[in-house]
PDB file of C-alpha atoms in Angstrom:
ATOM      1  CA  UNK A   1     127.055  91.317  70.683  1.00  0.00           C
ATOM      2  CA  UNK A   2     123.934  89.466  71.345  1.00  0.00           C
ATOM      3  CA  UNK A   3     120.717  91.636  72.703  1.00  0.00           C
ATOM      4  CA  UNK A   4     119.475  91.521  75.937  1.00  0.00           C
ATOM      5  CA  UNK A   5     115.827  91.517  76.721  1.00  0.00           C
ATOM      6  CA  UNK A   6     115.522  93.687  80.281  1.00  0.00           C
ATOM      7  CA  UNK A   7     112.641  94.153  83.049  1.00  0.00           C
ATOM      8  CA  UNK A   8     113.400  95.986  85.526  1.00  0.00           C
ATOM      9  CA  UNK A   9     111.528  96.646  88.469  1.00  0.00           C
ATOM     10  CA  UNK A  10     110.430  99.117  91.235  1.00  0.00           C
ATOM     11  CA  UNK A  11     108.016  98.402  93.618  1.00  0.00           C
ATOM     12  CA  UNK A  12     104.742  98.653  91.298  1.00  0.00           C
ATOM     13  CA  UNK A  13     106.526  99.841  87.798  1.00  0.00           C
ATOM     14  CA  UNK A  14     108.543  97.524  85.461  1.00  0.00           C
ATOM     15  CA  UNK A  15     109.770  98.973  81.807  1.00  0.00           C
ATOM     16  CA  UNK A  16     110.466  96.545  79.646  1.00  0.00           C
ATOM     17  CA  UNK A  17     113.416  97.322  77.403  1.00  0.00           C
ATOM     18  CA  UNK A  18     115.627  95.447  74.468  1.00  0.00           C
ATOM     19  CA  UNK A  19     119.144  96.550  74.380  1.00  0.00           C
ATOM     20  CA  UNK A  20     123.014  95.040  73.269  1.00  0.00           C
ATOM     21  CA  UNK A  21     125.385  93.760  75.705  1.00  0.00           C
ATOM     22  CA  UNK A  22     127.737  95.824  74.635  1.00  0.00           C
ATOM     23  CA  UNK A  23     125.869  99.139  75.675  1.00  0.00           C
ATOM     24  CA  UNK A  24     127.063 101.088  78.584  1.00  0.00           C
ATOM     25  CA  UNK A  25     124.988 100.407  82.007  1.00  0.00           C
ATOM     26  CA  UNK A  26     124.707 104.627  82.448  1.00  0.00           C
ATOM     27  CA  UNK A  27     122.779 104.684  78.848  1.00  0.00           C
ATOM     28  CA  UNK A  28     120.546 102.700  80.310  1.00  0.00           C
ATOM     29  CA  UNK A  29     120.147 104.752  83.719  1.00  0.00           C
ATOM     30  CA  UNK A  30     119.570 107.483  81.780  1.00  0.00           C
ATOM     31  CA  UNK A  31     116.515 106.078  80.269  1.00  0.00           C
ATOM     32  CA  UNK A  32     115.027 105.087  83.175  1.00  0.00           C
ATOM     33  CA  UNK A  33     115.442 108.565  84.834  1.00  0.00           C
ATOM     34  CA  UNK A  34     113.909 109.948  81.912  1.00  0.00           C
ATOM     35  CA  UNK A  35     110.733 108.043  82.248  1.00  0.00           C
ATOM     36  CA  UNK A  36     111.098 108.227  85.817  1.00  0.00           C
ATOM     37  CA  UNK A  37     111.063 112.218  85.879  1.00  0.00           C
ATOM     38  CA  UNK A  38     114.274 111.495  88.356  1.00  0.00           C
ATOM     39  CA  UNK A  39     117.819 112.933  87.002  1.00  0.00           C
ATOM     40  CA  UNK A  40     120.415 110.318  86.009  1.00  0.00           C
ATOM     41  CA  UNK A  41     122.396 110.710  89.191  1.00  0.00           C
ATOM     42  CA  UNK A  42     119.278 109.780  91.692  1.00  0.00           C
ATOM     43  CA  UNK A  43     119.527 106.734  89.865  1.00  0.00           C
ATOM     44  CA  UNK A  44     121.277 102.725  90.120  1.00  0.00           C
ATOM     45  CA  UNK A  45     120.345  99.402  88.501  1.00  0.00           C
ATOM     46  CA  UNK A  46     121.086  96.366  90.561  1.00  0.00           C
ATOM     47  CA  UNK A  47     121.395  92.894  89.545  1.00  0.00           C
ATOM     48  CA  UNK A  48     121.227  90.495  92.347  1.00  0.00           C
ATOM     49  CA  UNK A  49     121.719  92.552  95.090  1.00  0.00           C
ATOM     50  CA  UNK A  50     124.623  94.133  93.449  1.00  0.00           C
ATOM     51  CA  UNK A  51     124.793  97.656  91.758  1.00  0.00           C
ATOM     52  CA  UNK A  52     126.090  97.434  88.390  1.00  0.00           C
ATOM     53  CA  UNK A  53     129.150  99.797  87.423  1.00  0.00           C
ATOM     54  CA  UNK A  54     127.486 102.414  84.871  1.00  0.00           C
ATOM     55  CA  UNK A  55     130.639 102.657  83.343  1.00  0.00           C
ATOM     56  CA  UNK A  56     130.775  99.428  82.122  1.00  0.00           C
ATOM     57  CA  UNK A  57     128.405  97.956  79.703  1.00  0.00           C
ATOM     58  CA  UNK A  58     126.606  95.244  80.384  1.00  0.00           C
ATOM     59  CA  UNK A  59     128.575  91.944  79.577  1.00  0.00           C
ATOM     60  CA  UNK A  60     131.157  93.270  81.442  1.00  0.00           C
ATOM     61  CA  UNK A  61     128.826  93.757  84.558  1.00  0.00           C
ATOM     62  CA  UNK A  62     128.311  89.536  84.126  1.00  0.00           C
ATOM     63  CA  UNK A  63     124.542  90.397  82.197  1.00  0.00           C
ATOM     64  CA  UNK A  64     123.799  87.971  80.139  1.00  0.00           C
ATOM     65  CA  UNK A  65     121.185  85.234  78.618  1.00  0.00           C
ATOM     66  CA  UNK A  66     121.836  82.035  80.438  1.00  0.00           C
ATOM     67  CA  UNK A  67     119.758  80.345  77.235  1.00  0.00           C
ATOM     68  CA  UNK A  68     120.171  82.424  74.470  1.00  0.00           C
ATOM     69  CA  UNK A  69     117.839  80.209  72.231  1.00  0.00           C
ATOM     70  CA  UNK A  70     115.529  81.271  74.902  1.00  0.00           C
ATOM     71  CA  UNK A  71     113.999  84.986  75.098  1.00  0.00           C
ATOM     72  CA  UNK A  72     113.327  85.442  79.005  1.00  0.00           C
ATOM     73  CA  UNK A  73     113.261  88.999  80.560  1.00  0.00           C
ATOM     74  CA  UNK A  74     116.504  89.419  82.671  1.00  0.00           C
ATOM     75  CA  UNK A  75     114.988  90.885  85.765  1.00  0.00           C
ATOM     76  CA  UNK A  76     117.093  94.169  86.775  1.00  0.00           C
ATOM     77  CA  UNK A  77     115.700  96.589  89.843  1.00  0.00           C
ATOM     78  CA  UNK A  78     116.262 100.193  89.409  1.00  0.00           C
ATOM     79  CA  UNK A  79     116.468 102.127  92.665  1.00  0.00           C
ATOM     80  CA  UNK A  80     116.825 105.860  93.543  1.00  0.00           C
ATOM     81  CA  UNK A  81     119.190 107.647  95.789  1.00  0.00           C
ATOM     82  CA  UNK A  82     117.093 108.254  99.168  1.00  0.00           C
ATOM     83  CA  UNK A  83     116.165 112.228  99.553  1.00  0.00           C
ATOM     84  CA  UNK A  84     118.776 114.084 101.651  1.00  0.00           C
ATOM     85  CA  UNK A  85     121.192 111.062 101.675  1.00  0.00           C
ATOM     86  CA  UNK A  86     124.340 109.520  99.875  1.00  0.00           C
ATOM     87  CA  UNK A  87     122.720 106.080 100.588  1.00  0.00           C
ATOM     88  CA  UNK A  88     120.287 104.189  98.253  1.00  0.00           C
ATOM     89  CA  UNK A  89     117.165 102.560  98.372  1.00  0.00           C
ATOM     90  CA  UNK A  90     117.243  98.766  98.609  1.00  0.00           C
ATOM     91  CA  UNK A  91     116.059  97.293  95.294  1.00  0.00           C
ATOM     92  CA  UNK A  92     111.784  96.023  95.964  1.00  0.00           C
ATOM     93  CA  UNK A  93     109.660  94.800  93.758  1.00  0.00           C
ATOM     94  CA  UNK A  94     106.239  93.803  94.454  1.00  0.00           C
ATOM     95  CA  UNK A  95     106.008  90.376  92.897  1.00  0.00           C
ATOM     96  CA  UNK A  96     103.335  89.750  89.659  1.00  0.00           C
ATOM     97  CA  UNK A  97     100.276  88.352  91.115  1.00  0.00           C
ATOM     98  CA  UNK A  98      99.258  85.107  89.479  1.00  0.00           C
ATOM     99  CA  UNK A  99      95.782  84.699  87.687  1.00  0.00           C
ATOM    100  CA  UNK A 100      93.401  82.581  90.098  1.00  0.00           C
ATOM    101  CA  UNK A 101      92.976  78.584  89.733  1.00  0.00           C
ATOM    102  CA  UNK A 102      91.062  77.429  87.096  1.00  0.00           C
ATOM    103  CA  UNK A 103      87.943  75.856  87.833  1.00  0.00           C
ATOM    104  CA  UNK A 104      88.546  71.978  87.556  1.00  0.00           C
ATOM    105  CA  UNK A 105      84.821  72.158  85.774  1.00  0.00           C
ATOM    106  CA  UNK A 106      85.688  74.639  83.340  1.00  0.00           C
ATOM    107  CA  UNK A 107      88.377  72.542  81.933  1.00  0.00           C
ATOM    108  CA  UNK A 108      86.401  69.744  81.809  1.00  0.00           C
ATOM    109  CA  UNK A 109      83.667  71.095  79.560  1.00  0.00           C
ATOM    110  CA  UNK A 110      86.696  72.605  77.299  1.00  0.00           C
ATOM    111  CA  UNK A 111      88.014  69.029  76.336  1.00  0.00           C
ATOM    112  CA  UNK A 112      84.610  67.656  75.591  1.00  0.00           C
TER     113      UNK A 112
END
């Protein structure tokens, strides 16, 4: 099985993280909630609004490379289970800011 090359996100965190598509989603949980100081069970990844099954691995939850000549992240969120509640967060990620403009006369001087 091919490997897939993961971000996933929460809010202001992303881990970055290289695994096969034939690993189980709940391997996967598990190192999140590790890094995340959260146990396993306070924790879900989504992919496109859509919790994936942890029992499954991941070609079998539909994750794959759409190019797999090309190495893009796949973009995952991770959630946790909301305190006192059954329910889960909703997955939110602040978006990457983009660097600023470059200045039109900075380029300029580069070419020459």
């Amino acid at each position: 099985m091919p490997n897939l090359f993961l971000s996933l996100k929460r809010e202001k965190t992303t881990v970055f993280l290289e695994v096969d598509a034939a690993e189980r989603v709940r391997s996967v949980v598990e190192q999140v909630a590790k890094l995340m100081q959260k146990p396993a069970d306070d924790v879900a990844l989504f992919f496109n609004g859509q919790r994936l099954s942890e029992g499954k691995t991941f070609s079998e939850n539909g994750i794959q490379h759409d190019r797999p000549n090309v190495v893009e992240p796949i973009s995952l969120h991770f959630v946790f289970k909301k305190a006192d509640a059954d329910d889960w967060e909703e997955p939110n990620a602040t978006p990457t800011s983009l660097p600023p403009p470059v200045n039109e006369n900075l380029e300029q001087e580069d070419e020459n």
